[in-house]
Every structure is written in C-alpha cells, then in structure tokens.
mmCIF file of C-alpha atoms and ligand atoms in Angstrom:
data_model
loop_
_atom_site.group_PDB
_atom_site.id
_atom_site.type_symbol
_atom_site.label_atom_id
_atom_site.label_comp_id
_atom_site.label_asym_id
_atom_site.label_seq_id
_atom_site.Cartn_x
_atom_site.Cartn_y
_atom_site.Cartn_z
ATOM 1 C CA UNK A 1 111.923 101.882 139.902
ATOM 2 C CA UNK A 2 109.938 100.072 142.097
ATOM 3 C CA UNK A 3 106.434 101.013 143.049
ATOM 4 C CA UNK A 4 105.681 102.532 146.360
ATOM 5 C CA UNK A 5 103.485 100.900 148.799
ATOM 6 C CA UNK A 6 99.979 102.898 149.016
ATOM 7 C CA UNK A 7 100.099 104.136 152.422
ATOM 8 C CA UNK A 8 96.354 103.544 152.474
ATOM 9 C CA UNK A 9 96.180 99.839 152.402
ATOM 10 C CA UNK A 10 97.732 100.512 155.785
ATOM 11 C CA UNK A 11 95.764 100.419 158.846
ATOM 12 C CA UNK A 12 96.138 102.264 161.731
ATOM 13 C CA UNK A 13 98.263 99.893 163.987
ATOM 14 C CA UNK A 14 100.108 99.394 160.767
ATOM 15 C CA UNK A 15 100.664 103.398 160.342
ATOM 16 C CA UNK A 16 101.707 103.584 164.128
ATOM 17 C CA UNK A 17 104.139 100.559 163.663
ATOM 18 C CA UNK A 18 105.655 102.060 160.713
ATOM 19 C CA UNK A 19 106.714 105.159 162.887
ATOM 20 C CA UNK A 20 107.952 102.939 165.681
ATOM 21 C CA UNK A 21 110.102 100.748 163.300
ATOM 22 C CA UNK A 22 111.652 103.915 162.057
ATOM 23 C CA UNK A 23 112.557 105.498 165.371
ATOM 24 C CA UNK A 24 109.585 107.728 165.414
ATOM 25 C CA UNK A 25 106.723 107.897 167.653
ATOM 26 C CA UNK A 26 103.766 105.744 167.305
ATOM 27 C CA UNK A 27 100.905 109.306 167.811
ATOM 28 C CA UNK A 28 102.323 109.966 164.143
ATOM 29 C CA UNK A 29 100.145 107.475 162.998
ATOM 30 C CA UNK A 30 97.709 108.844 164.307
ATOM 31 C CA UNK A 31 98.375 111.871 162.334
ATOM 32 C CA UNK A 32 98.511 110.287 159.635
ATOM 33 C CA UNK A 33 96.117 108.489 159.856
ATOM 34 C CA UNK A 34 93.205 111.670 160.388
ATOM 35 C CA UNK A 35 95.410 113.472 157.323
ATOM 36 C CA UNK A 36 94.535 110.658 154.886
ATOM 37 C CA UNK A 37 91.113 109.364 156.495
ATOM 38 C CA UNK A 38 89.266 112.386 158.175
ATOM 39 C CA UNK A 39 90.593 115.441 155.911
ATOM 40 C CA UNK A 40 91.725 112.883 153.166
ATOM 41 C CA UNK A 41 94.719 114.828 151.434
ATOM 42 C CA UNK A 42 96.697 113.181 148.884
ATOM 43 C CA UNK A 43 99.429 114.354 149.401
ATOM 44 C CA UNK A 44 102.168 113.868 152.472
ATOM 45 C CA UNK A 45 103.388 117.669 151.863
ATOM 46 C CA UNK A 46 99.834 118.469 153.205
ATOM 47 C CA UNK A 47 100.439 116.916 156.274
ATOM 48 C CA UNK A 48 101.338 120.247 158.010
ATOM 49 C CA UNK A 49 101.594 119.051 161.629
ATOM 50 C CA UNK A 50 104.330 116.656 160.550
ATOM 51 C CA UNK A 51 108.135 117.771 160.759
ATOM 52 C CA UNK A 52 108.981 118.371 157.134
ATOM 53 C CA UNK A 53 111.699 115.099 157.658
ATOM 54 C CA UNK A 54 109.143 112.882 158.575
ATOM 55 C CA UNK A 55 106.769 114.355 155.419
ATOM 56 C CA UNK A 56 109.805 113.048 153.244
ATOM 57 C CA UNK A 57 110.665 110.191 154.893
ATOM 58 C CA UNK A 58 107.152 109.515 154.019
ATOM 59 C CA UNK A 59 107.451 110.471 150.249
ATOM 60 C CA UNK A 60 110.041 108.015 150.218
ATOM 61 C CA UNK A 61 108.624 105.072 151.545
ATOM 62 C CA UNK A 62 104.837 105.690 150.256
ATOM 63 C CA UNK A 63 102.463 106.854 147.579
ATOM 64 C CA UNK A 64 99.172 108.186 148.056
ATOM 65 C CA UNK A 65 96.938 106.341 145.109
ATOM 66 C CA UNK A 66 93.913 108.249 144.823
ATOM 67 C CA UNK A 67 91.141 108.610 141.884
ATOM 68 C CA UNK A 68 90.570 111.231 139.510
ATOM 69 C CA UNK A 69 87.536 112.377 137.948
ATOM 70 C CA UNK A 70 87.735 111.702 133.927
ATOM 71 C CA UNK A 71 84.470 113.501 132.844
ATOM 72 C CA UNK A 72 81.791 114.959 134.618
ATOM 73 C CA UNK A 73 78.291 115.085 133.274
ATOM 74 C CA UNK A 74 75.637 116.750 134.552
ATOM 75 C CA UNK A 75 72.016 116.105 133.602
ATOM 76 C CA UNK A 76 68.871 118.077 132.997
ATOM 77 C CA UNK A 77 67.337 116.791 136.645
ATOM 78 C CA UNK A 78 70.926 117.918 138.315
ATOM 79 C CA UNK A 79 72.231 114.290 138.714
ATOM 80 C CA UNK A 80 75.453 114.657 138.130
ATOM 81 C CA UNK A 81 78.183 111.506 136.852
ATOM 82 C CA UNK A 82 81.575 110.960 137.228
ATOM 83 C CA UNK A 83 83.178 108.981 135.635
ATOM 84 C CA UNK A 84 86.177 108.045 137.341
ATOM 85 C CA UNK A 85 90.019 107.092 136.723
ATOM 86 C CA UNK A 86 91.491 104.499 138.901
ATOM 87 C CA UNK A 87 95.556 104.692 139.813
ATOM 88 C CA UNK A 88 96.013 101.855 137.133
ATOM 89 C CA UNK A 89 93.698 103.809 134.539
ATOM 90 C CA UNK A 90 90.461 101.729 134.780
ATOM 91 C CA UNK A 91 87.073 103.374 134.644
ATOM 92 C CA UNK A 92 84.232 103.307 136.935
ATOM 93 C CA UNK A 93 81.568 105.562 137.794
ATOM 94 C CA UNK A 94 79.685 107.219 140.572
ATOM 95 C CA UNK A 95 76.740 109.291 140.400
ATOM 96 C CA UNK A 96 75.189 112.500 142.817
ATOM 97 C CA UNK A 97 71.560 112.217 142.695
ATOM 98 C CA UNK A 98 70.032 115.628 144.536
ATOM 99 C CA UNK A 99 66.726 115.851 145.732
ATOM 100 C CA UNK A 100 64.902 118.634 147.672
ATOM 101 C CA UNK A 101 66.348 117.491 150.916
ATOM 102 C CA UNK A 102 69.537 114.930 150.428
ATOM 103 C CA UNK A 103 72.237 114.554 148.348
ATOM 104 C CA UNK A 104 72.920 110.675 147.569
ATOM 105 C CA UNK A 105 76.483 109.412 146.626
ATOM 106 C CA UNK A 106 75.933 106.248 144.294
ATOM 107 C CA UNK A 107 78.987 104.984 144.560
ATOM 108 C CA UNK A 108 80.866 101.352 142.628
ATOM 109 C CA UNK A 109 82.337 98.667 144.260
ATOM 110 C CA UNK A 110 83.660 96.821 141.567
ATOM 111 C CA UNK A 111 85.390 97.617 138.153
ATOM 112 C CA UNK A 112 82.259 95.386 135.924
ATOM 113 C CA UNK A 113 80.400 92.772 137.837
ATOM 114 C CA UNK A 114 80.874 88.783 137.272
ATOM 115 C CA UNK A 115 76.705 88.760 138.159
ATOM 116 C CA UNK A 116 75.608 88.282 134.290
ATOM 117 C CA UNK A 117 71.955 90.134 135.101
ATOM 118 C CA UNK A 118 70.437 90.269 131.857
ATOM 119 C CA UNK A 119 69.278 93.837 132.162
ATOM 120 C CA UNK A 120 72.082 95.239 133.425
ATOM 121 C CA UNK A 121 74.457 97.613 131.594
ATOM 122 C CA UNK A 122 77.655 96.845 133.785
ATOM 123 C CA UNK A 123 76.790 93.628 133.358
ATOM 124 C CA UNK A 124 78.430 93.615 130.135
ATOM 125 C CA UNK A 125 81.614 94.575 131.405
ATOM 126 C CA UNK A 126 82.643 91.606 133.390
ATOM 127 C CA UNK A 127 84.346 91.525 136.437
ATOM 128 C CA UNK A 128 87.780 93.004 136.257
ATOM 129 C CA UNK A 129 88.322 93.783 139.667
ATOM 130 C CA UNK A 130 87.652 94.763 143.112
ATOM 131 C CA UNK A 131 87.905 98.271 145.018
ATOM 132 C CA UNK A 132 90.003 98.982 147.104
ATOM 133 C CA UNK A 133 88.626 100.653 150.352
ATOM 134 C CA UNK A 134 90.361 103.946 149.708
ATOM 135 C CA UNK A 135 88.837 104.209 146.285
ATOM 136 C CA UNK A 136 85.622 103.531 147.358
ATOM 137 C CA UNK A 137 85.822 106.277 149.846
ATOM 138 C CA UNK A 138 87.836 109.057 147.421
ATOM 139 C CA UNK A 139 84.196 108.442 145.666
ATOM 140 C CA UNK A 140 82.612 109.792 148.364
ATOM 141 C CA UNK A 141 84.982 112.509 148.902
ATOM 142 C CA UNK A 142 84.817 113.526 145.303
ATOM 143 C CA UNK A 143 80.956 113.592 145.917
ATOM 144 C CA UNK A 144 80.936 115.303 148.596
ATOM 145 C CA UNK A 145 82.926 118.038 147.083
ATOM 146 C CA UNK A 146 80.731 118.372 144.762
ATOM 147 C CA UNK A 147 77.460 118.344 146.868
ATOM 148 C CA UNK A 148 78.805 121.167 148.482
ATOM 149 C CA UNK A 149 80.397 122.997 145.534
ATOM 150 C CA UNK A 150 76.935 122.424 143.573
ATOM 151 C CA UNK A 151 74.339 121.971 145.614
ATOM 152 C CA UNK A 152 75.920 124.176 148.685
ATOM 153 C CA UNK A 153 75.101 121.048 151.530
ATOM 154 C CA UNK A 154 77.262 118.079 152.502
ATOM 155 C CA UNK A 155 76.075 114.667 151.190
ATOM 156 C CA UNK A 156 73.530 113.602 152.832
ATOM 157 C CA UNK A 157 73.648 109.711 151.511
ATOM 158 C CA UNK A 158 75.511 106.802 150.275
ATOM 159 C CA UNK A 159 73.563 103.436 148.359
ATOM 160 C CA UNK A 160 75.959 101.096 147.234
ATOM 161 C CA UNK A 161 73.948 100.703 144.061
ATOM 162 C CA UNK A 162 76.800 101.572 141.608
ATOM 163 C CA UNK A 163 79.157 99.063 139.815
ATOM 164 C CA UNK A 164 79.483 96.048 140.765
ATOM 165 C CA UNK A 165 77.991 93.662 143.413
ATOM 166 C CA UNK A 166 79.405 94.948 146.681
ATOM 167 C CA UNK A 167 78.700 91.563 148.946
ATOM 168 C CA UNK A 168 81.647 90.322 146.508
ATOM 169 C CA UNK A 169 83.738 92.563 147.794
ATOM 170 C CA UNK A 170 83.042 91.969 151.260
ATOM 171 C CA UNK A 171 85.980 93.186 152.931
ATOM 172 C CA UNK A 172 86.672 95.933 151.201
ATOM 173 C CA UNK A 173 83.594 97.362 151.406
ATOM 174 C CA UNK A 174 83.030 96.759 154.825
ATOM 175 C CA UNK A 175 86.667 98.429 155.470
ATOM 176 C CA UNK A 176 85.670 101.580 153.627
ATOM 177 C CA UNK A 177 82.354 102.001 155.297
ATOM 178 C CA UNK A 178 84.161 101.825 158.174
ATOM 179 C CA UNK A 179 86.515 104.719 157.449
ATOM 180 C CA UNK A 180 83.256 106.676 156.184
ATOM 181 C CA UNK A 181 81.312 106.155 159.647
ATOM 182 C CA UNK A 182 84.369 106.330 161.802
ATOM 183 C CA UNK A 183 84.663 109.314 164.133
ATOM 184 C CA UNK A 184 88.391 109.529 162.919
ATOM 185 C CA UNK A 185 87.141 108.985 159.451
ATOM 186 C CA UNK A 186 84.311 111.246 158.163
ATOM 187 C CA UNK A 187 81.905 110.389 160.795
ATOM 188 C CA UNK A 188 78.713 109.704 158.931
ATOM 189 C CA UNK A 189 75.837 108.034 160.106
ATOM 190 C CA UNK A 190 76.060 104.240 159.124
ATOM 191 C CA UNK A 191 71.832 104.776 158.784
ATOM 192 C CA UNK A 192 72.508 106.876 156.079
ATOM 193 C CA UNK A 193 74.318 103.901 154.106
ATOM 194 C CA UNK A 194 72.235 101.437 151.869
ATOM 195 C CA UNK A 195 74.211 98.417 150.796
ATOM 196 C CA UNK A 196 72.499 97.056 147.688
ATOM 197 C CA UNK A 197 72.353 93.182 146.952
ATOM 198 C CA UNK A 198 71.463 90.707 144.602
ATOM 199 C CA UNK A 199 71.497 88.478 147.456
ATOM 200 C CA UNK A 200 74.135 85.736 148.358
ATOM 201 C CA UNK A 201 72.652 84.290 151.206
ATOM 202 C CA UNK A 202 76.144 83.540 153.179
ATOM 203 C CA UNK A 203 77.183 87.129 152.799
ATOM 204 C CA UNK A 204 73.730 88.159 154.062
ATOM 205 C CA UNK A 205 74.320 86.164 157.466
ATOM 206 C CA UNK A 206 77.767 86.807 157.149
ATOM 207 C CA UNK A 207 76.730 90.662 157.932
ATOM 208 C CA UNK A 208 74.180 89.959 160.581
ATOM 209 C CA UNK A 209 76.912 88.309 162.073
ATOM 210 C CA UNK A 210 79.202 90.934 161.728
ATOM 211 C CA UNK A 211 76.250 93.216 162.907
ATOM 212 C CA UNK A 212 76.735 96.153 160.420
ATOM 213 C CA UNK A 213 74.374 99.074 161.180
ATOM 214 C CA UNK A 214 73.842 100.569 157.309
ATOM 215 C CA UNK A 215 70.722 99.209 155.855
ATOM 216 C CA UNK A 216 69.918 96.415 153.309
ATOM 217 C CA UNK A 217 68.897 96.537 150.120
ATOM 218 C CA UNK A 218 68.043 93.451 147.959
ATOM 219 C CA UNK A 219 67.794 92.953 143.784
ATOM 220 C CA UNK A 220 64.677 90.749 144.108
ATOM 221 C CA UNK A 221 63.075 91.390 140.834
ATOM 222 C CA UNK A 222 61.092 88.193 141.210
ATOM 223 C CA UNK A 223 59.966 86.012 143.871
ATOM 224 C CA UNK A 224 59.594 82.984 141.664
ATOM 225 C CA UNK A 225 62.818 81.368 141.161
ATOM 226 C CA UNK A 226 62.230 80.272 137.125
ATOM 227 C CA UNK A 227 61.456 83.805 136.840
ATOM 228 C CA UNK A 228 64.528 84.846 138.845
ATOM 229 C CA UNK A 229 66.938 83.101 137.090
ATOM 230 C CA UNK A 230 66.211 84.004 133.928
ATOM 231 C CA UNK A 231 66.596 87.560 134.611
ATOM 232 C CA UNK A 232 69.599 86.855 137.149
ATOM 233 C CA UNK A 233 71.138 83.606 136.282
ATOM 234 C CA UNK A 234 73.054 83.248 139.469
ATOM 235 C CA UNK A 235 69.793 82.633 141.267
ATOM 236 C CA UNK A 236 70.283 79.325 139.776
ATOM 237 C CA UNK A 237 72.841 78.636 142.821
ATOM 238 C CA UNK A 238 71.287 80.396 145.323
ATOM 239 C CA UNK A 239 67.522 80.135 144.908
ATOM 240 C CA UNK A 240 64.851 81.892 146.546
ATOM 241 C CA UNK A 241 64.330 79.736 149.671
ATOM 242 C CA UNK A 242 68.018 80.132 150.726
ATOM 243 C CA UNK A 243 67.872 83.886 150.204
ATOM 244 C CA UNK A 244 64.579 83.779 152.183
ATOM 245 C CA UNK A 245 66.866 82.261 154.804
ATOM 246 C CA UNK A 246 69.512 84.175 154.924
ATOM 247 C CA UNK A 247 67.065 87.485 155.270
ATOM 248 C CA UNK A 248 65.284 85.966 158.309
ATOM 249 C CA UNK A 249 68.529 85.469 159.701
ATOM 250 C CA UNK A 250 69.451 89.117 159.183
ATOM 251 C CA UNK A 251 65.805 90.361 160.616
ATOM 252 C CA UNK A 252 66.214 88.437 163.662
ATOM 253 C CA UNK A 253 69.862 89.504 164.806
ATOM 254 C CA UNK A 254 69.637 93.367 163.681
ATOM 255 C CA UNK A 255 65.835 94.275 163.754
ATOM 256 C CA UNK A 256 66.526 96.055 160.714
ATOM 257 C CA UNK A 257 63.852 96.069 157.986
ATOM 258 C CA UNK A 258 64.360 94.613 154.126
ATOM 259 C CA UNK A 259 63.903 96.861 151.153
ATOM 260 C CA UNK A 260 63.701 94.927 147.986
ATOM 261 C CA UNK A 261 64.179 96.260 145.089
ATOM 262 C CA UNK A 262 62.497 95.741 141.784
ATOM 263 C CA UNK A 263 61.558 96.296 138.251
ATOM 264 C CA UNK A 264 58.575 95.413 136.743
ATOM 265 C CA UNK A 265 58.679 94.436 132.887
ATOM 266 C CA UNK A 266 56.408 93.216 130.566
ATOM 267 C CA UNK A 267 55.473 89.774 130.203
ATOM 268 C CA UNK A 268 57.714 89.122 132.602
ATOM 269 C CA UNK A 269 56.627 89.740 136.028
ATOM 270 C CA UNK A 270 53.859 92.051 135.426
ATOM 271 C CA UNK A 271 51.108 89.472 136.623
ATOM 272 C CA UNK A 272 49.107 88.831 139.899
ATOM 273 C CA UNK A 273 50.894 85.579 140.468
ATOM 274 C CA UNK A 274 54.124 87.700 140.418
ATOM 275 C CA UNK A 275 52.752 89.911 142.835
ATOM 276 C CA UNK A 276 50.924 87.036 145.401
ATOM 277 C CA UNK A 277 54.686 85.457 145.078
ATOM 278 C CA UNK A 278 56.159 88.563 146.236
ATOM 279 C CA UNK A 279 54.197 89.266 148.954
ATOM 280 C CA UNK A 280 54.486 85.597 150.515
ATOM 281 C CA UNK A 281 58.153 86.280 150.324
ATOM 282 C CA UNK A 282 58.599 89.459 152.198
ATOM 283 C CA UNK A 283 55.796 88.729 154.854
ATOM 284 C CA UNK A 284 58.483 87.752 157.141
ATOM 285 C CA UNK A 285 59.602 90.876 158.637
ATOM 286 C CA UNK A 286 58.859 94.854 157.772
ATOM 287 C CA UNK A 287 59.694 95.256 154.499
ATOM 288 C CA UNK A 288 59.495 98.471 151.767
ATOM 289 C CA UNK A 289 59.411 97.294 148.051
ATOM 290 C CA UNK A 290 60.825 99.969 145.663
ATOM 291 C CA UNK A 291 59.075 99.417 142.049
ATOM 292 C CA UNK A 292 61.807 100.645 139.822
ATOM 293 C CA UNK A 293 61.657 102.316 136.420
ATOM 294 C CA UNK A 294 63.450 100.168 134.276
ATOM 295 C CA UNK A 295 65.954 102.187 132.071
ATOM 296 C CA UNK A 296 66.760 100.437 129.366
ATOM 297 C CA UNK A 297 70.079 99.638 128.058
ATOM 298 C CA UNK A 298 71.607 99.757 124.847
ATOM 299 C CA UNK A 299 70.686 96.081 123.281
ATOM 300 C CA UNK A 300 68.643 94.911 125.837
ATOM 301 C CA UNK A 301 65.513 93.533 125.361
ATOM 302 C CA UNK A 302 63.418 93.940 128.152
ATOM 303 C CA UNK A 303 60.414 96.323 128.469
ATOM 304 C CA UNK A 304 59.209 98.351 131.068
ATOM 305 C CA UNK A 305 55.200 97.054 131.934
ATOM 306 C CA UNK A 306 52.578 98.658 131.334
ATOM 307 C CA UNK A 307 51.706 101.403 134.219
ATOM 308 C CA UNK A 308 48.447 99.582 135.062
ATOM 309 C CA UNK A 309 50.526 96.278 136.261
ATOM 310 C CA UNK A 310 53.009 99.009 138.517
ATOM 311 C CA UNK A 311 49.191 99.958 140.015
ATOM 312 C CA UNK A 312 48.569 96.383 140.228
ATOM 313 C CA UNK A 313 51.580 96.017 142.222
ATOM 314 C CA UNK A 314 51.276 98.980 144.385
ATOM 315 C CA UNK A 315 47.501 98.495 145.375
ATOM 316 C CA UNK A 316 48.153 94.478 146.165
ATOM 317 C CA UNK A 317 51.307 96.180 148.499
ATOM 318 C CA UNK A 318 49.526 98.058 150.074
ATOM 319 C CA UNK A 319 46.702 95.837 150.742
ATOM 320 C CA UNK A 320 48.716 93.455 152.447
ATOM 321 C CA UNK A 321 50.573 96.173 154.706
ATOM 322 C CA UNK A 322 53.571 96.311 152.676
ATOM 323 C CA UNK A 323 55.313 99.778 151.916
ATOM 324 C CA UNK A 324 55.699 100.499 148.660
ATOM 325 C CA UNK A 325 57.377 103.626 146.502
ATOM 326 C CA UNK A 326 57.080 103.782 142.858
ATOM 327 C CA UNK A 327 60.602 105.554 142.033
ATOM 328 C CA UNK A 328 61.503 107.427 138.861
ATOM 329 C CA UNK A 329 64.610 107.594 137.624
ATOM 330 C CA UNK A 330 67.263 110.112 137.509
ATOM 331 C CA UNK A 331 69.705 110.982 135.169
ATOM 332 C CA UNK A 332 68.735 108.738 132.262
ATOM 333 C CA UNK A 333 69.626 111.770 129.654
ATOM 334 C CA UNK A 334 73.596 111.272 130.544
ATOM 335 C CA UNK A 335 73.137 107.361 131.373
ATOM 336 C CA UNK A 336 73.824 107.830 134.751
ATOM 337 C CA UNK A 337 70.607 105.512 135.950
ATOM 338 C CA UNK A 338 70.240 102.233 137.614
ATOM 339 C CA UNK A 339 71.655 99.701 135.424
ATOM 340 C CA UNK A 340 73.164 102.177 132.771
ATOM 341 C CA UNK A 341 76.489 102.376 133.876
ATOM 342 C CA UNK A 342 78.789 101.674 131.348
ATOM 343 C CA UNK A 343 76.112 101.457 128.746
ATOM 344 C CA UNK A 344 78.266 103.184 126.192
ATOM 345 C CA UNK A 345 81.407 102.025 126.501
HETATM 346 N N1 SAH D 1 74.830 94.528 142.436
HETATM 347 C C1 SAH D 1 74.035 95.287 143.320
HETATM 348 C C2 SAH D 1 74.134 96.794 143.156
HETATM 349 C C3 SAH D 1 74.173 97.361 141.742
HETATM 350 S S1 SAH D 1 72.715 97.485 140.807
HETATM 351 C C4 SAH D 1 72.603 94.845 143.241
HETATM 352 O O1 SAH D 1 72.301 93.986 142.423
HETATM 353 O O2 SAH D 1 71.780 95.303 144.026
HETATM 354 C C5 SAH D 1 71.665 98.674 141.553
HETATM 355 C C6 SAH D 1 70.209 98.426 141.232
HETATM 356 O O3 SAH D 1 69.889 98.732 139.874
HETATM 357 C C7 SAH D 1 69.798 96.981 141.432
HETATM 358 O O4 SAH D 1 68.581 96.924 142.108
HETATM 359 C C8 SAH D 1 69.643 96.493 140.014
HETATM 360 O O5 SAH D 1 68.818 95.365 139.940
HETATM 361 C C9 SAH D 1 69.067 97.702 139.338
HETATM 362 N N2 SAH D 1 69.180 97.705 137.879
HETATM 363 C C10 SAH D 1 70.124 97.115 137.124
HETATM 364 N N3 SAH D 1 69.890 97.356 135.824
HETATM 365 C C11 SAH D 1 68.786 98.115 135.749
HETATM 366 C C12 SAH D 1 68.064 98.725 134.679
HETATM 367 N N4 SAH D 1 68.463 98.596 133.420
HETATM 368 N N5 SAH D 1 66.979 99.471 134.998
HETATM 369 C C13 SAH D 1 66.598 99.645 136.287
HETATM 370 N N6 SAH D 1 67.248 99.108 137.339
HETATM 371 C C14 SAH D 1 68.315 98.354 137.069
#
C-alpha cells in the first residue's frame, strides 16, 4: 500500500488547490484548514461542515499523522511529562510546568540534538531528526489539554527549551509558531513564546531579519570562549564575538531584550572573572540573566557551585543594572528538568 500524504505538510494555498484540482471549491480549504489548525482534529470524519463525499474523498487521498502520548508522569511540584510517540514510533518529550499564575508548554524541536553540550542529557541521544511543524504544535495541543483538564486554565506559555536545538530546525519551527499565533491557528500571543538558543549567530540575524515577535533566549553558560567550548564544543565555530554580533544585530532591528541563560558549576564558572566576563558581554542592550539550577544527569560530571558564587553572581548583576532571577527547578523527581530529557533512556 502506499503511504498517504499527511495533509498537514500542506499549506493553505496548497489545501485550497487540492479542492480546485478535484472539482471542488477552493473555501474548502479553508475548512480544512481551521479543522486541522484552529480546532486541530485528527480525523477527516470530524470535519462536520464537510459533505460526507468530500470527508472520504479526503480519507482517500490523506492521513492525518498526529502524536500520541506514551506515558505521562506527573511530579510531586505538579510538572507534569509526556513522553511522546511520533507517527514513525520515535520518542520525544514535552513537559507542563504550572505555577501560581501560568501554565508553560516546554515543548522539543528535535528527536536528540547534534549540539554535543557536555551537560546535557539529550545530548546523548544524537540528532535523529527534525519536527515537523504539526508535531511541534500537537505538543502544544496535548498540553493544553492537559492545562485545562489539570490545572482548569488554558496554557498560558510556550519556551522552546525541550529537545533539541530549535534554530536547527529553522523552518519548521518558525512554520509551527506560526500556526500557534495565527488567528486561524490557535491565536496565541507570539510574546508568550520563548525560543531558546545555544546561539548560531546566522540564525540569530536570520530571525531579526525575518522579524519574529516571540522572545529570545540564549544558552550562554560562559562568556569566555575557552570556558564555552569546553562545556559546548560547538562554540569552537562560532565563538563569542560572533554571537555578540549576531545579538546586537537582533537588539537593533526588534528592540527586543536578551535573556541568557545559565548555570553556574563549580570550578567552572563560579569565579569573579566569570562574572566581570559576563557582564561586559550583555552590556549591549537590556538583558535578564536566568542563573539556572543545574540538574544533574546520569554520568555527568559537573557540579552545581556553591550557593555563595550564585550570590556572587546575583549581587555583581545587580550592581551593574542587570536583571537577574535565580530559578529552581521543576520536576527533577520524574526527570522532566532542563537538560534531563532522555536521561534514562
Ligand atoms: N538547545 C536549546 C534548547 C534546549 S536546552 C538551548 O540550548 O537553549 C534548554 C536549557 O536547558 C538550555 O539553557 C540548556 O543549556 C539548559 N540545560 C541543559 N542541560 C542542563 C542541565 N543538566 N541542568 C540545567 N540546565 C540544563
């Protein structure tokens, strides 16, 4: 037999050409379109303003691949983590992390990641392949479900902080963000949309360019490039004073401010020098730096510093009128944390 096309790699001129080609008319893509984007069914016998024909004419031409949710854990803190089946049976995962006031989707973008950061879980995994934008955005539909099923609210957020290094899947990731913010798609706020980075500075212009409205993230972890690569070995190719680039680029064409992220470990980058480097680096334009607990993987190495270098940090921030949070991390107990996905398996 051979395999259907998924009707979801369509788009919508594509949808509304189908229809024409097959003496239909071209509003039924429209239809379509909303049934699989805005109220995303997955199936075409759903599609109840459709003649029942056209629903099988449909059936015959098209399937509807959509994830399925594997295993659900929930921790003690009410993150909850899914991991999730692809249509070809590959595993990734995407978390709900509830607080007081949001829900946050923590959604993949890749199955593994080719990045090699040493203290990275998913690391391990390699880079087997890239979303597609419909199963990027059945993760937030499956999270969304659950935010209201659990939590009794919509989802509130999205951080592309999950599998994966979403700037290598530029396309696709762009394309499903654009059926999440859409008005015919589920209309949320592109503000409410964090794309996490390690940084490739070409990408990073290549968005300014684009002018995207969700907000940056970047992996910095250190400002000082030895540093850097050890811990990320692709900084090797793109060091520091590119990425510096690239991010004054992007603050000059969308105004938007920089968060970086980072972890502070022991021996590491736990020293004033590490700090003075950081702050000459993100002078440039507002920026928030988020100290994150490291949770530590399976064999890794690496060890969270001691909490009188995270003051260290946060006082020397703060000093030099940089924003800094000092986040804790959710949903360690089930694995479900930065960096842990795919830590056991
Ligand atoms: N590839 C993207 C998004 C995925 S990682 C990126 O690099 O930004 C999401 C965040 O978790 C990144 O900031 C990453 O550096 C951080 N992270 C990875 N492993 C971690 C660990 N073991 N503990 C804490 N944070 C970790």
């Amino acid at each position: 037999m051979i395999e259907k096309k998924d009707i979801r790699a369509l788009s919508k001129v594509e949808l509304r050409d189908f229809f024409v080609t097959h003496g239909d008319k071209a509003f039924r893509g429209n239809q379509v379109y909303e049934w699989l984007w805005n109220k995303g069914v997955h199936s075409f016998e759903a599609m109840t303003n459709l003649p029942k024909q056209t629903r099988e004419m449909l059936e015959n031409h098209f399937s509807i691949n959509h994830i399925q949710v594997d295993v659900m854990q929930r921790s003690a803190d009410g993150t909850i983590k899914n991991a999730v089946r692809l249509h070809d049976g590959l595993l990734v995962e995407s978390v709900l992390i509830p607080t007081d006031t949001r829900t946050t989707a923590c959604v993949s973008s890749q199955v593994g990641c080719s990045l090699n950061c040493k203290f990275c879980a998913t690391a391990r995994l390699k880079r087997m392949r890239n979303l597609q934008p419909d199963e990027i955005f059945d993760q937030v539909k499956v999270i969304d479900n659950q935010s209201r099923i659990f939590f009794n609210r919509p989802l509130s957020n999205i951080v592309f902080m999950g599998m994966g290094e979403p700037l290598m899947n530029y396309n696709n990731v762009l394309s499903a963000i654009e059926k999440i913010t859409s008005d015919e798609g589920l209309g949320m706020s592109p503000k409410r949309i964090t794309l996490s980075t390690s940084g490739i500075p070409k990408l990073i212009r290549k968005m300014a360019d684009d002018e995207v409205k969700f907000k940056l993230a970047v992996s910095l972890h250190s400002a000082i490039d030895e540093v850097r690569t050890s811990i990320m070995p692709f900084n090797e190719n793109f060091p520091l004073s590119e990425l510096r680039e690239a991010l004054e680029y992007w603050y000059r064409k969308t105004k938007n401010k920089i968060t970086y992220e980072y972890v502070v470990w022991k021996d590491i980058n736990d020293k004033k020098k590490d700090v003075d480097a950081l702050i000459k680096f993100c002078r440039f334009a507002p920026s928030k730096v988020n100290l994150i607990e490291y949770n530590p993987i399976d064999d890794g190495d690496y060890q969270q510093a001691d909490s009188s270098a995270i003051d260290m940090y946060q006082t020397m921030l703060e000093n030099a009128g940089i924003t800094v949070t000092v986040r804790r991390s959710r949903g360690k107990d089930i694995d479900a944390a930065c960096g842990q996905l795919a830590n056991k398996r």
